[in-house]
Coordinates of C-alpha atoms in Angstrom, one line a residue:
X30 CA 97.6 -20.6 202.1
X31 CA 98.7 -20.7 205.7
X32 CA 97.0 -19.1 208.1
X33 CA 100.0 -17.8 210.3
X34 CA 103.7 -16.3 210.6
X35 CA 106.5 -18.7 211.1
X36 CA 110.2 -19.8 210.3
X37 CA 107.9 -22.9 209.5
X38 CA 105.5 -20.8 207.6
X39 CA 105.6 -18.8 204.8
X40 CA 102.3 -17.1 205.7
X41 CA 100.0 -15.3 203.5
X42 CA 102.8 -15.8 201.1
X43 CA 105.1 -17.6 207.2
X44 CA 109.6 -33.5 240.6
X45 CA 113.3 -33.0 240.2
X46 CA 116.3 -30.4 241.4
X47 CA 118.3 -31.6 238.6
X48 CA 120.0 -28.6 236.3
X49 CA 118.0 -28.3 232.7
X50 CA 119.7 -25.6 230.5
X51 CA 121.4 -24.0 233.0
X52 CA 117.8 -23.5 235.2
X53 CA 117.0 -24.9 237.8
X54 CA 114.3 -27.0 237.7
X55 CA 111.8 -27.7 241.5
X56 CA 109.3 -29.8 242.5
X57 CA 106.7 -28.1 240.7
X58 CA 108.2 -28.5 237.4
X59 CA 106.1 -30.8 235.2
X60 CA 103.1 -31.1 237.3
X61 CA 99.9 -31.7 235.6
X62 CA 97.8 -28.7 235.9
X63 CA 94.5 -30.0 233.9
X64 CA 94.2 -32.3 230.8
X65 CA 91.5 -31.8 227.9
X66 CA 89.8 -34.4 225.6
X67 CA 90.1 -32.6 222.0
X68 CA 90.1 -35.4 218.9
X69 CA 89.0 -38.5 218.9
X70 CA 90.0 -40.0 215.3
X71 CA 88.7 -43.3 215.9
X72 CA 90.0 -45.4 213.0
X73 CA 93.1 -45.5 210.9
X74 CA 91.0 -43.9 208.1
X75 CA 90.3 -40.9 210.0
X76 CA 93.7 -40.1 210.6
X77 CA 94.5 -40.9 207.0
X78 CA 92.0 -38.3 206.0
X79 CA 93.0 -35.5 208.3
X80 CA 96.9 -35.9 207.6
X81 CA 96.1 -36.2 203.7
X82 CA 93.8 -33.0 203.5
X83 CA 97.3 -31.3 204.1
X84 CA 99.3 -33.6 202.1
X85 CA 101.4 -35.3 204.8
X86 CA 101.5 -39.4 203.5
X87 CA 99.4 -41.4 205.6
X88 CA 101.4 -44.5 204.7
X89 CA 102.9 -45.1 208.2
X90 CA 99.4 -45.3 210.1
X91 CA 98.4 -47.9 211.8
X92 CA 95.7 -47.1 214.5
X93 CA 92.9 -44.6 215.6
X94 CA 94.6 -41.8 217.5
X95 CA 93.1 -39.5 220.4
X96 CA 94.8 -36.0 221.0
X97 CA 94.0 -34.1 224.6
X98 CA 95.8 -30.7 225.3
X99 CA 97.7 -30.8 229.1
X100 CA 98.5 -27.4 230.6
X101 CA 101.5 -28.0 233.2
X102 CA 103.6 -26.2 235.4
X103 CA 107.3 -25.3 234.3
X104 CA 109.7 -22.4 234.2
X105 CA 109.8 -19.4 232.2
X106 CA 113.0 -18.0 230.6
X107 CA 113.9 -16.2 233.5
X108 CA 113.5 -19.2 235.7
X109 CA 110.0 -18.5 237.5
X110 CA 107.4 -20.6 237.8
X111 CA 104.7 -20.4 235.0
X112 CA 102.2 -22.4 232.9
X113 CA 102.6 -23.9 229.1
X114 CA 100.5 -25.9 227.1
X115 CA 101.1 -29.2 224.9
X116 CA 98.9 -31.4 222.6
X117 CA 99.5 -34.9 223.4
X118 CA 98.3 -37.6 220.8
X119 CA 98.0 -41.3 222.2
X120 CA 97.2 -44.0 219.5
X121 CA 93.8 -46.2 220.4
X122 CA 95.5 -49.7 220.6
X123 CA 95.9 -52.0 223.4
X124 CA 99.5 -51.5 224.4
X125 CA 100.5 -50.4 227.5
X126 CA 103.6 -49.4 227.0
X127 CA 104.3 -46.7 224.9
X128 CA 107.6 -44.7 223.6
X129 CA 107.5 -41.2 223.0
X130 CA 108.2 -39.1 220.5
X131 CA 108.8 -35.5 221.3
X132 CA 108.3 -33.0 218.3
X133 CA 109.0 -29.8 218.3
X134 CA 106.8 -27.5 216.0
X135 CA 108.1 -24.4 213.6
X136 CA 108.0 -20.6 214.5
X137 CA 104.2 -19.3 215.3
X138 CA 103.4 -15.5 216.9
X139 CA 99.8 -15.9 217.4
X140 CA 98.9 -17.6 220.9
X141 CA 96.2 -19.2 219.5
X142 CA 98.7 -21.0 216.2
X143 CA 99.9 -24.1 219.0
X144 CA 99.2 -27.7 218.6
X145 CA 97.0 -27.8 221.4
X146 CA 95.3 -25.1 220.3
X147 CA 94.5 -25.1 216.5
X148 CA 93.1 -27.0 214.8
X149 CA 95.8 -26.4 211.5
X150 CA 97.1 -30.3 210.4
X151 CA 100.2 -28.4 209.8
X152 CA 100.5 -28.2 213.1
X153 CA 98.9 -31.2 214.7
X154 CA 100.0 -33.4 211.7
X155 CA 103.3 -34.9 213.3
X156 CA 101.6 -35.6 216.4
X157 CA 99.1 -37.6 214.7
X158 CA 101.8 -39.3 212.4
X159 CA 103.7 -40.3 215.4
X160 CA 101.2 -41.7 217.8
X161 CA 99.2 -43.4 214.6
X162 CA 102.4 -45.3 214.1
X163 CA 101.9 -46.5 217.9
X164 CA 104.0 -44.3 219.7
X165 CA 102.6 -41.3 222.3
X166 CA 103.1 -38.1 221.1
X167 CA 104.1 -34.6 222.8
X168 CA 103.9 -31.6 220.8
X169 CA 104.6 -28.7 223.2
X170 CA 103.3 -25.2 222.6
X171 CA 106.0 -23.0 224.0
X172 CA 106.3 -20.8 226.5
X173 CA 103.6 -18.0 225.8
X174 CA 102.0 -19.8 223.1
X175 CA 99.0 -21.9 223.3
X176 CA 97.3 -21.6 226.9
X177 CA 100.3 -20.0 228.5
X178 CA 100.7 -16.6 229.9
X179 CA 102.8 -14.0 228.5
X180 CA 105.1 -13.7 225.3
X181 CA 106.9 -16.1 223.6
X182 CA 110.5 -16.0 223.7
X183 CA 111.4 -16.9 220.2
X184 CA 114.5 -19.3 219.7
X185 CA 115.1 -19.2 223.1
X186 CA 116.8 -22.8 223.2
X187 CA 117.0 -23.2 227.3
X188 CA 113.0 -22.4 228.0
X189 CA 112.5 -24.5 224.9
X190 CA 114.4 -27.1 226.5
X191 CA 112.4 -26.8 230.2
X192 CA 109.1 -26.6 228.6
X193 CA 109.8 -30.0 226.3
X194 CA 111.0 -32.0 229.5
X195 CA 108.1 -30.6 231.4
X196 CA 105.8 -31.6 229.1
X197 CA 107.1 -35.0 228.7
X198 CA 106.3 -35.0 232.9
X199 CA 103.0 -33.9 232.6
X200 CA 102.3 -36.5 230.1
X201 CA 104.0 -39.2 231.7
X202 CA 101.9 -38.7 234.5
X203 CA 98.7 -38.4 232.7
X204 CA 99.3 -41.4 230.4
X205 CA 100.1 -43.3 233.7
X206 CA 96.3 -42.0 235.0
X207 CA 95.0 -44.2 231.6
X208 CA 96.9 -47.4 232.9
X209 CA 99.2 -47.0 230.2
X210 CA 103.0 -46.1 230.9
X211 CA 105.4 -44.5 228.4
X212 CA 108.6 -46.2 228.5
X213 CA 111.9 -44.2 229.5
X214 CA 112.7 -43.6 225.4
X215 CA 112.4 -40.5 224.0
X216 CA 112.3 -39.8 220.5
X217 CA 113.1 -36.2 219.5
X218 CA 112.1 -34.4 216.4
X219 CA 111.3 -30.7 215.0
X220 CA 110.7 -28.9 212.3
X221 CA 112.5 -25.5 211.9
X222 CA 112.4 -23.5 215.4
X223 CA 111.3 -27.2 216.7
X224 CA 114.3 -28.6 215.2
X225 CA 116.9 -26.5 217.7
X226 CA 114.7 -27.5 220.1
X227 CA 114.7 -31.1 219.9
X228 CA 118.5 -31.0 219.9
X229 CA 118.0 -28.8 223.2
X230 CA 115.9 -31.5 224.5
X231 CA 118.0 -34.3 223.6
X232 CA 121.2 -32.7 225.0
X233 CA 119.2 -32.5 228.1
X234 CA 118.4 -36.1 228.8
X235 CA 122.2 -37.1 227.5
X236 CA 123.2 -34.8 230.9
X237 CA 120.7 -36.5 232.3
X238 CA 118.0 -34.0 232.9
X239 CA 115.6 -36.1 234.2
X240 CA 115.7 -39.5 236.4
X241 CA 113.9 -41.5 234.1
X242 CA 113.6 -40.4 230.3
X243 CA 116.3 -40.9 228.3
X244 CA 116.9 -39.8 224.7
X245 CA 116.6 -42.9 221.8
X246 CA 117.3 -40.7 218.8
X247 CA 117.2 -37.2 217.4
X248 CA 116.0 -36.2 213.7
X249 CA 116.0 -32.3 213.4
X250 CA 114.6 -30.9 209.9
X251 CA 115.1 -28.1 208.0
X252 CA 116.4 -25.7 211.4
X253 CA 118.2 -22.8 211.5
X254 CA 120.9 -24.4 213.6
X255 CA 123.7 -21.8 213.4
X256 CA 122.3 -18.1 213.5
X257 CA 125.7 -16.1 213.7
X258 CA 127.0 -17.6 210.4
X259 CA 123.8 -18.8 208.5
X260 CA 120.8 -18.0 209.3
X261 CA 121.2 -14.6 210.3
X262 CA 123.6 -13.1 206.9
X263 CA 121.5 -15.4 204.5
X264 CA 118.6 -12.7 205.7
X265 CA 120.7 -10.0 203.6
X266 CA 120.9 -12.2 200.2
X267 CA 118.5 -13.5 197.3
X268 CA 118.7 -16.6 199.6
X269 CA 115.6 -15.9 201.7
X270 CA 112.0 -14.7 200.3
X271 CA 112.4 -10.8 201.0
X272 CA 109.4 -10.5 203.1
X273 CA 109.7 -13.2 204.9
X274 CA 113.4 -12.2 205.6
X275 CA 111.9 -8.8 207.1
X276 CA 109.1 -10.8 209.3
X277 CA 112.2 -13.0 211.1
X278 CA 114.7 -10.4 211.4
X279 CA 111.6 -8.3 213.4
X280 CA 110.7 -11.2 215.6
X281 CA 114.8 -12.0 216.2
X282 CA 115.0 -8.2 217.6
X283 CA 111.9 -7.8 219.3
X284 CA 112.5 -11.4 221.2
X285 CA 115.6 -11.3 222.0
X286 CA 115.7 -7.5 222.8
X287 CA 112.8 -8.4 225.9
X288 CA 114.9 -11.3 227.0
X289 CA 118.3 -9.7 226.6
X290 CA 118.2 -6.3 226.3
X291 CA 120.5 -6.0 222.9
X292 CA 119.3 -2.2 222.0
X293 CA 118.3 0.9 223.9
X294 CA 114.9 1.6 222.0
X295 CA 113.5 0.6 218.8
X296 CA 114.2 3.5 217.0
X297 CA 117.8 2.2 217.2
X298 CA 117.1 -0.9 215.1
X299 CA 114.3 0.0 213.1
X300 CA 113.2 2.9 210.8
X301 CA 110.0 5.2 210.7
X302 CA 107.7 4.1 210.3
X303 CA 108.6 0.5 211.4
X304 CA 109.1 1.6 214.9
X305 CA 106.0 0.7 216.6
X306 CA 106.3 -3.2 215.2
X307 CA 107.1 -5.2 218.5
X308 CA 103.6 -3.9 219.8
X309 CA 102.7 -6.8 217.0
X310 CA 104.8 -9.8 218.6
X311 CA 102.5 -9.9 222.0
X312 CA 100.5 -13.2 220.6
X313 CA 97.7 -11.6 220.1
X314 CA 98.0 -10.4 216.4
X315 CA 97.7 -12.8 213.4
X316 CA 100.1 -13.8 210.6
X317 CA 98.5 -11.9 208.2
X318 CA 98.3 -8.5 210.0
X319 CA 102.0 -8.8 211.3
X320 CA 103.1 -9.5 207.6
X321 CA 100.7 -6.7 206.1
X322 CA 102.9 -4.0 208.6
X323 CA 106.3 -5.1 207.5
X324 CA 108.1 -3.7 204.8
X325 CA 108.7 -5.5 201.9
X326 CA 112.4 -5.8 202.2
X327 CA 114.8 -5.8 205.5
X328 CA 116.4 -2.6 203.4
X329 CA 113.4 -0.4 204.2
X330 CA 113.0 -1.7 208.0
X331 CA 116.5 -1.5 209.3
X332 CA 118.4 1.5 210.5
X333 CA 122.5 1.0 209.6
X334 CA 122.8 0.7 213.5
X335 CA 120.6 -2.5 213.2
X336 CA 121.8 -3.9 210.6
X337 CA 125.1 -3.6 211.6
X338 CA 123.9 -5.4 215.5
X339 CA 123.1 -8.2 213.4
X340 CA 125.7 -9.2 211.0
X341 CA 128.6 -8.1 214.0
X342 CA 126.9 -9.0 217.1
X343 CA 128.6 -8.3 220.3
X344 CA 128.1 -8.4 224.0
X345 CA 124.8 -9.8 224.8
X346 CA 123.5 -10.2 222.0
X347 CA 126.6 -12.1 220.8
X348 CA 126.2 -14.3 224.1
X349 CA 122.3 -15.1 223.7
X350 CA 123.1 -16.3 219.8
X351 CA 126.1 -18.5 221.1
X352 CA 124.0 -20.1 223.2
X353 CA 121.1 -20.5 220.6
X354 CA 123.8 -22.3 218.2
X355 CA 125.4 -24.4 220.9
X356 CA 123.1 -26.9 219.9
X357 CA 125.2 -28.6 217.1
X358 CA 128.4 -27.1 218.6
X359 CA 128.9 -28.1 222.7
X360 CA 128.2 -31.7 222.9
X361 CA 128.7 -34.9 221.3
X362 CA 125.2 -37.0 220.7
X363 CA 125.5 -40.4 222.2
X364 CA 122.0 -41.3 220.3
X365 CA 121.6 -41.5 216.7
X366 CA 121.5 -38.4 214.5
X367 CA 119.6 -37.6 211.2
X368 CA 119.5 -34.0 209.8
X369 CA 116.8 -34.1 207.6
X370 CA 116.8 -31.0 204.9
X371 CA 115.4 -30.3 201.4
X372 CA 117.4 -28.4 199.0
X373 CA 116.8 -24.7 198.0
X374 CA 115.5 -24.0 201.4
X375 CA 114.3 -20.4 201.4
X376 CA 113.9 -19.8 205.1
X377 CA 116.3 -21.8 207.1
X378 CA 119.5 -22.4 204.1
X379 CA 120.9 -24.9 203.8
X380 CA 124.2 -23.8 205.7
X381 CA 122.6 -24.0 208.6
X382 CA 122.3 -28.2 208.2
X383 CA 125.8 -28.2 206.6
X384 CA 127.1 -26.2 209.3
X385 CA 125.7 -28.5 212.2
X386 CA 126.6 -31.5 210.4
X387 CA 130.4 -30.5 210.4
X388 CA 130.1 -29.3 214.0
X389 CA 128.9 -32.6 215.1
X390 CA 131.6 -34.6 213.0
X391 CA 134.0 -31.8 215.2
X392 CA 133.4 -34.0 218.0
X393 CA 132.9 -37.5 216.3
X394 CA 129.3 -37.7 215.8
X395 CA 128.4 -39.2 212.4
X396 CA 124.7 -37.4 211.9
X397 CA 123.7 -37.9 208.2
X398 CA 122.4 -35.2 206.1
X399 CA 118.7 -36.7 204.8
X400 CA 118.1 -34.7 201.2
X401 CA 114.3 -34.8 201.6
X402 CA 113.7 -33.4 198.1
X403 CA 111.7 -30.7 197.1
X404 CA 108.0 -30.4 197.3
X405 CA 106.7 -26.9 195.9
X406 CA 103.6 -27.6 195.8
X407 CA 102.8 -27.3 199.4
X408 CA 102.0 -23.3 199.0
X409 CA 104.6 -23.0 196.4
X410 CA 107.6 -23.0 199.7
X411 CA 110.1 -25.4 199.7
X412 CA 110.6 -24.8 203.5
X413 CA 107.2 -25.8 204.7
X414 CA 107.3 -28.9 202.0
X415 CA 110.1 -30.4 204.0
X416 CA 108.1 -30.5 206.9
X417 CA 105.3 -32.4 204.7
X418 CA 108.2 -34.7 203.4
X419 CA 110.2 -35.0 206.5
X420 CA 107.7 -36.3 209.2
X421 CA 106.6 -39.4 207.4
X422 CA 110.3 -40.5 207.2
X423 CA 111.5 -39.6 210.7
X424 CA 108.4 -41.8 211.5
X425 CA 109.5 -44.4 209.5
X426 CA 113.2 -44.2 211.1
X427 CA 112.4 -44.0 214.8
X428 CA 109.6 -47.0 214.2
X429 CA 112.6 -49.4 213.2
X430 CA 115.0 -48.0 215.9
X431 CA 112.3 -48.8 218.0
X432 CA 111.6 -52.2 216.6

């Protein structure tokens, strides 16, 4: 089993002024605060032992890969300067110049559950795919996750965005400290909250976030892409495991409540004796306490007022969810596009790739739907399984775009 809580999980069962996101972004923004040595995984075979202990298929390594964690200066969601952390992964070869692959990674709500941070393959499994395959490898940690101050602010798409591009700064600077230089390509991919993410990321760049990266191609899998008409009323069917349904609509209300302010107290959303739950999304409580407080069912935690806020959302919680799903629905992709999925999805449905894949062909962009299969072996969840699946064949895609 899984050692955390995440929309990737399934737990104990889960130097610019340019405009990013609508934030503005200052001098400060990307600077490399400090860089640690973690891994060294000195020969193909190492990494094909680490990635295989959690089933991810080794068969697109190629080199020895060395990970360090950067802590770097960026933004928070209100648009003040902060910290965040990131894992970067380089691949021991003798090339100089590397591409980059950005990858986003699924929900966590314990600080210490971040790729830079843990020690979970899960986690650090894509970055080690990536840069084994030759390419360097950012994996950021979030705002308030990892090394960084403060709470995370779940599915917030815009800080998402500034702390990807940050990282990629950070990184670009302490690659270039190595006498290596990644190249202006950037390859974006996540897995469930990652994969909103990377299409924050590479709607960035397309605007042209930043003077010198630019976006190659972007391979989402298995996200939750369209909250409002998926992700959010599948919560209330057979659809989604039942506890797993009660853990997201929590963490949904609690984050979006401290960003937004979408209800006067928690008493309005949740019942006695559910109340006190936020006090668990601070980052300091572990997967398996959060989902040993829940009730088993969103029934039991909701009151009618909350569960009416979520399936008719209004005012600013109608706005923050707009923006959240505006990543398949306010801009055309002029990169290459794969949505990868696996059917039966019981965290993010499948809607939610169905529904960005007809959004996108809205405004002309041809982004095929990847059936990934199913693997159910990886703790019995199909969701986590497409992670597993998916990585190995985004690697495989952005290696012959890249070729």
């Amino acid at each position: 089993m899984r050692r955390t809580l995440s929309l990737g999980i399934a737990g104990a069962l889960i130097a610019s002024s340019l405009v990013v996101a609508g934030q503005p972004a200052t001098a400060a923004t990307g600077r490399l605060v400090s860089a640690t040595a973690l891994h060294t995984y000195a020969t193909r075979a190492d990494v094909d032992a680490a990635l295989t202990a959690d089933k991810f298929d080794p068969g697109t390594d190629r080199f020895g890969v060395r990970t360090y964690r950067l802590i770097y200066r960026t933004i928070d969601a209100t648009g003040r300067q902060t910290t965040a952390s990131g894992l970067v992964a380089l691949p021991i070869n003798n090339s100089k110049q590397l591409r980059t692959v950005s990858f986003g990674h699924g929900t966590e709500i314990y600080k210490g559950d971040a790729p830079s941070t843990s020690d979970d393959v899960f986690l650090i499994g894509p970055a080690l795919t990536f840069a084994s395959a030759g390419f360097a490898a950012v994996a950021p940690d979030y705002l308030g996750l990892g090394a960084g101050p403060g709470p995370h602010p779940w599915m917030d798409v815009p800080s998402e965005t500034t702390a990807e591009l940050d990282l990629l700064r950070a990184a670009r600077v302490f690659v270039g400290g190595q006498g290596r230089q990644l190249t202006r390509d950037v390859y974006a991919s996540g897995f469930s909250q990652g994969a909103s993410a990377a299409l924050g990321l590479a709607r960035a760049l397309q605007q042209g976030a930043d003077p010198w990266f630019r976006a190659a191609a972007v391979a989402p899998i298995s996200g939750a892409y369209d909250f409002r008409h998926a992700a959010i009323p599948s919560l209330f069917t057979p659809e989604v495991n039942p506890l797993l349904a009660s853990a997201y609509t929590t963490y949904l209300l609690v984050a979006f409540d401290r960003l937004h302010d979408i209800y006067p107290d928690p008493g309005y959303v949740f019942q006695r004796p559910y109340v006190g739950l936020p006090k668990l999304f601070d980052g300091t409580h572990q997967g398996l306490e959060v989902l040993m407080a829940l009730p088993a069912t969103i029934d039991d935690l909701l009151t009618p007022r909350g569960k009416a806020l979520l399936l008719h959302p209004t005012g600013r919680f109608a706005d923050a969810l707009a923006v959240l799903d505006s990543v398949c629905t306010d801009w055309a992709p002029r990169m290459p596009v794969r949505l990868y999925y696996s059917p039966g999805d019981e965290e993010a449905v499948n809607a939610n790739t169905e529904h960005c894949h007809a959004a996108l062909a809205g405004h002309g962009v041809a982004a095929p739907t990847i059936n990934l299969g199913v693997d159910i072996d990886y703790n019995g969840f199909v969701h986590e399984g497409s992670e597993v699946l998916g990585v190995p064949q985004v690697t495989r895609w952005f290696t012959q775009l890249s070729s």
